[in-house]
XYZ file of C-alpha atoms in Angstrom:
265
model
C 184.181 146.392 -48.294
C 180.897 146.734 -46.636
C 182.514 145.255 -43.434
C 185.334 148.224 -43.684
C 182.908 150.393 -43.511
C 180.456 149.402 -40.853
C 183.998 149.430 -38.842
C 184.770 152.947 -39.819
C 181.497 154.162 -39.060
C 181.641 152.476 -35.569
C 184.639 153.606 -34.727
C 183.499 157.664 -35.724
C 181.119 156.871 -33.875
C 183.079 155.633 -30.169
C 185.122 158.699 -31.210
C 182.658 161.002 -31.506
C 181.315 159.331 -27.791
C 184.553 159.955 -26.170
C 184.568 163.751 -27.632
C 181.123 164.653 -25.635
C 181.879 162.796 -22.880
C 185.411 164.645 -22.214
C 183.474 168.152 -23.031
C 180.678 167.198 -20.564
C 178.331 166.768 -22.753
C 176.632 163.606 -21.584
C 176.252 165.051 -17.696
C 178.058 165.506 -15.202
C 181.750 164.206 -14.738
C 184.052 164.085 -11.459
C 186.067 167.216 -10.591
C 189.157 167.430 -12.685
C 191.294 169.967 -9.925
C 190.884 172.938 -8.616
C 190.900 175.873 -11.589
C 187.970 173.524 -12.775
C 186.271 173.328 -9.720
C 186.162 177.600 -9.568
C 185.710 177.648 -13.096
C 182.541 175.571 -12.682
C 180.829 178.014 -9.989
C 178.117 180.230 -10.777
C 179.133 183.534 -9.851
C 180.984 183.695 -6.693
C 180.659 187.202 -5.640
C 176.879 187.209 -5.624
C 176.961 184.732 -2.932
C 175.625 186.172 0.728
C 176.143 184.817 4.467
C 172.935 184.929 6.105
C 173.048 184.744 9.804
C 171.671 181.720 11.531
C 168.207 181.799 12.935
C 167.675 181.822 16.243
C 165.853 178.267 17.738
C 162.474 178.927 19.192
C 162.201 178.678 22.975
C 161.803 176.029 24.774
C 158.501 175.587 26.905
C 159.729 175.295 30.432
C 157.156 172.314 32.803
C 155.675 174.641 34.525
C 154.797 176.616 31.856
C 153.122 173.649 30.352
C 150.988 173.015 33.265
C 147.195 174.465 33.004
C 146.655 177.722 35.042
C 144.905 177.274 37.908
C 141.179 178.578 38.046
C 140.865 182.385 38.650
C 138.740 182.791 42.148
C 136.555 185.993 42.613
C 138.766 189.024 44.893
C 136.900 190.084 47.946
C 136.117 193.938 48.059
C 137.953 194.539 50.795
C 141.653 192.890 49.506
C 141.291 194.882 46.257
C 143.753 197.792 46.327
C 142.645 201.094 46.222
C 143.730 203.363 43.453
C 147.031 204.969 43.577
C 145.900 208.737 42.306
C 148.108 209.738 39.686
C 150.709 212.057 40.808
C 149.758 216.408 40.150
C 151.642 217.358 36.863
C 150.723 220.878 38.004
C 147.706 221.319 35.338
C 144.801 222.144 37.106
C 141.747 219.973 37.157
C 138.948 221.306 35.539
C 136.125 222.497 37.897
C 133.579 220.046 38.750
C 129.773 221.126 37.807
C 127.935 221.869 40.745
C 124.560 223.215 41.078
C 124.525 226.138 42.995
C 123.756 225.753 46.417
C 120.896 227.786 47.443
C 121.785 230.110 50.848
C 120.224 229.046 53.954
C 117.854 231.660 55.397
C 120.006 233.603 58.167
C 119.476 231.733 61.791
C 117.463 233.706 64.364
C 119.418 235.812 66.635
C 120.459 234.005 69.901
C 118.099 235.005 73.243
C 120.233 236.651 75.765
C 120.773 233.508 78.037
C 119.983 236.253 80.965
C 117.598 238.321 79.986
C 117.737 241.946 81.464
C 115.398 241.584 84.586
C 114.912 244.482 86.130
C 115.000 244.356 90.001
C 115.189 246.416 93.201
C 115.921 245.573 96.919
C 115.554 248.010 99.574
C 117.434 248.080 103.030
C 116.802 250.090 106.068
C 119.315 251.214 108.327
C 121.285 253.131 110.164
C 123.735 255.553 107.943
C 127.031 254.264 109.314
C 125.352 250.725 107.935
C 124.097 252.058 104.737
C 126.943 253.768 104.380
C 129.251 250.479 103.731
C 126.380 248.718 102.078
C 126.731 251.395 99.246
C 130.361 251.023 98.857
C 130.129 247.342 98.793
C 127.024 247.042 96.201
C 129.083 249.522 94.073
C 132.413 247.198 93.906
C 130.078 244.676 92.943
C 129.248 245.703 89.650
C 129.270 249.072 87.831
C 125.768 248.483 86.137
C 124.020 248.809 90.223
C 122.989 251.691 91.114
C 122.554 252.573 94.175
C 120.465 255.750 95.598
C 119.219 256.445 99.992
C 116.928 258.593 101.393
C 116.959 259.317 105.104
C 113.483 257.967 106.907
C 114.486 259.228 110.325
C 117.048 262.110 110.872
C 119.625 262.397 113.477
C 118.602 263.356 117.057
C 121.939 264.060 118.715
C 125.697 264.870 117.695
C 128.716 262.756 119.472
C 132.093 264.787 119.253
C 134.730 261.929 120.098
C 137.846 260.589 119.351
C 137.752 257.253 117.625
C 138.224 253.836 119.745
C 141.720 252.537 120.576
C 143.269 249.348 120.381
C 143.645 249.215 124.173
C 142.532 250.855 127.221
C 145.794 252.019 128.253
C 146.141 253.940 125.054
C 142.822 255.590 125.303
C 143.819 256.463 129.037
C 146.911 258.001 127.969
C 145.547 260.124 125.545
C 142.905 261.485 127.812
C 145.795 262.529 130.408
C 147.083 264.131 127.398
C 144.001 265.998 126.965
C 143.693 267.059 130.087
C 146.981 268.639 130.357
C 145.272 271.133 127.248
C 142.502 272.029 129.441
C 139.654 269.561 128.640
C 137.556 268.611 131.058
C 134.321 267.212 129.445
C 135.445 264.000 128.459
C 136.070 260.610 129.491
C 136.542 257.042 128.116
C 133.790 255.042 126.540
C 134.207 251.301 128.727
C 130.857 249.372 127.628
C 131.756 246.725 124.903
C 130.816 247.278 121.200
C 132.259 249.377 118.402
C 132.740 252.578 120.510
C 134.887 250.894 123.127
C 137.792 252.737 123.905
C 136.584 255.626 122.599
C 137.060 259.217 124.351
C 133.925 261.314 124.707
C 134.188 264.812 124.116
C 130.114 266.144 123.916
C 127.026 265.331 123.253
C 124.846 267.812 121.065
C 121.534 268.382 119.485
C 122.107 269.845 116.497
C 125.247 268.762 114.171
C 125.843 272.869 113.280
C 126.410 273.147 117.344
C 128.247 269.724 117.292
C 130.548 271.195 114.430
C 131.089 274.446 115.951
C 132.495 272.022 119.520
C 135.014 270.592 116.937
C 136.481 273.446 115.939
C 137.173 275.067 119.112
C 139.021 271.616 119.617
C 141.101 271.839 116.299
C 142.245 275.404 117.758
C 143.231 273.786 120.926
C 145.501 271.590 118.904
C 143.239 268.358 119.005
C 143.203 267.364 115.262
C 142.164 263.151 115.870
C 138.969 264.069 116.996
C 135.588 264.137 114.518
C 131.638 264.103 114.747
C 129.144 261.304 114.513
C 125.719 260.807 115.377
C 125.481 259.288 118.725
C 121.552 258.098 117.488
C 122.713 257.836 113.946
C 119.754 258.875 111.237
C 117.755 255.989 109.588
C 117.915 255.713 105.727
C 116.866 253.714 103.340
C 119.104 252.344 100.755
C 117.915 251.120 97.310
C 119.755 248.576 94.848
C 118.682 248.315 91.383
C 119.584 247.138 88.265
C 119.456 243.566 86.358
C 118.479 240.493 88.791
C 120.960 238.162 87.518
C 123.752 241.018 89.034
C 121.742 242.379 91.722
C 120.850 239.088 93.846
C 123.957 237.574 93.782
C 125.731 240.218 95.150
C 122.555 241.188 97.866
C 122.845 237.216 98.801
C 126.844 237.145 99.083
C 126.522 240.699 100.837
C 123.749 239.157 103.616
C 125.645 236.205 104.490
C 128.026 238.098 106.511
C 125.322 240.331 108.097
C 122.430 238.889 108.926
C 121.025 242.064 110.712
C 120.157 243.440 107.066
C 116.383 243.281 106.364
C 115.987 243.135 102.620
C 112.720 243.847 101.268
C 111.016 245.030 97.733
C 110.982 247.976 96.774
C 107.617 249.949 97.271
C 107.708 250.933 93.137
C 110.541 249.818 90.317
């Protein structure tokens, strides 16, 4: 009897065994099919797909080579600063002291100062006569002012030169025929050549009166100049930068003209 029933208890117990193993209970046991294997996840819709990470770079050689040594940039390769472009805001004034005015620069020295001077010419008036008008188209700022030293001693009543002597003999046949008899044809070289002579007089009123009795005879070319022309003296003033230039330029072509001081400025 005791030998039953160590038996029976043995055999309980390989049943009992065989029960947990079948349920699991013992560990783990090989997958029995599919509706076990879902059966046996743990919650299938909490599972999540995570995207693979990305493998970290690669060091390239050159990379890995050491840098060479940094060498000090002359001045003169370093670029200059590009200024940044206007965005149309206005810089903001720059602080300056204020400048203080320079004191006002003296006023320039005429270059030519205004030097009175006076030249004085003696001369017949025929002479001074064209001196004046040439000192006067000179310059504007001379003035120009004659006296007469030695007056007139006789009147010529004539009729001014030709260009030929055949002219001035033609004329004085033409003359003739009027009546004239006083006259004749000046030969002797100088400015009167060629002239025709109508009277010699003492006195310009007498020489005047000769011309008009002329003018009623129908001579109208003839005139009156004085044969010993009066002397005058001719004064030239004004600034010596103006005046001496022109009195030089004026002498050149005449050197007859005897320039001298005036006796008081």
């Amino acid at each position: 009897m005791p030998l039953l029933r160590l038996l029976l208890i043995i055999l309980v117990l390989f049943n009992l065994l065989a029960l947990a193993a079948g349920q699991g209970w013992l560990g783990t046991s090989e997958t029995r099919g599919e509706p076990e294997r879902l059966t046996n996840q743990i919650n299938p819709d909490a599972i999540i797909l995570k995207a693979a990470r990305p493998e970290p770079a690669r060091a390239s050689p050159a990379a890995l080579e050491p840098e060479p040594e940094a060498k000090p940039t002359p001045a003169a390769l370093i670029p200059a600063p590009v200024p940044a472009p206007n965005s149309g805001v206005p810089d903001k004034p720059e602080l300056r002291a204020e400048a203080t005015p320079a004191p006002p620069p003296e006023l320039a020295r005429d270059p030519t100062p205004d030097i009175p001077v006076c030249y004085a010419y003696t001369l017949p008036q025929p002479q001074a006569d064209e001196l004046e008008k040439l000192f006067r188209a000179a310059s504007r700022s001379i003035n120009v002012s004659r006296e007469t030293v030695e007056p007139a001693n006789t009147w010529w009543v004539r009729i001014p030169p030709f260009d030929s002597r055949q002219r001035a003999e033609k004329r004085m046949r033409e003359l003739k025929e009027l009546g004239l008899t006083d006259l004749f044809v000046v030969r002797e070289p100088g400015p009167n050549q060629n002239a025709i002579s109508l009277g010699l007089f003492r006195t310009e009123s007498s020489a005047r009166q000769h011309l008009a009795d002329l003018t009623s005879k129908r001579v109208r070319d003839a005139d009156v100049i004085p044969r010993n022309p009066a002397i005058q003296r001719l004064e030239v003033r004004g600034n010596d930068a103006i005046v001496k230039p022109a009195s030089e330029r004026i002498g050149a072509d005449r050197p007859i003209l005897n320039r001298s001081a005036c006796p008081s400025l």
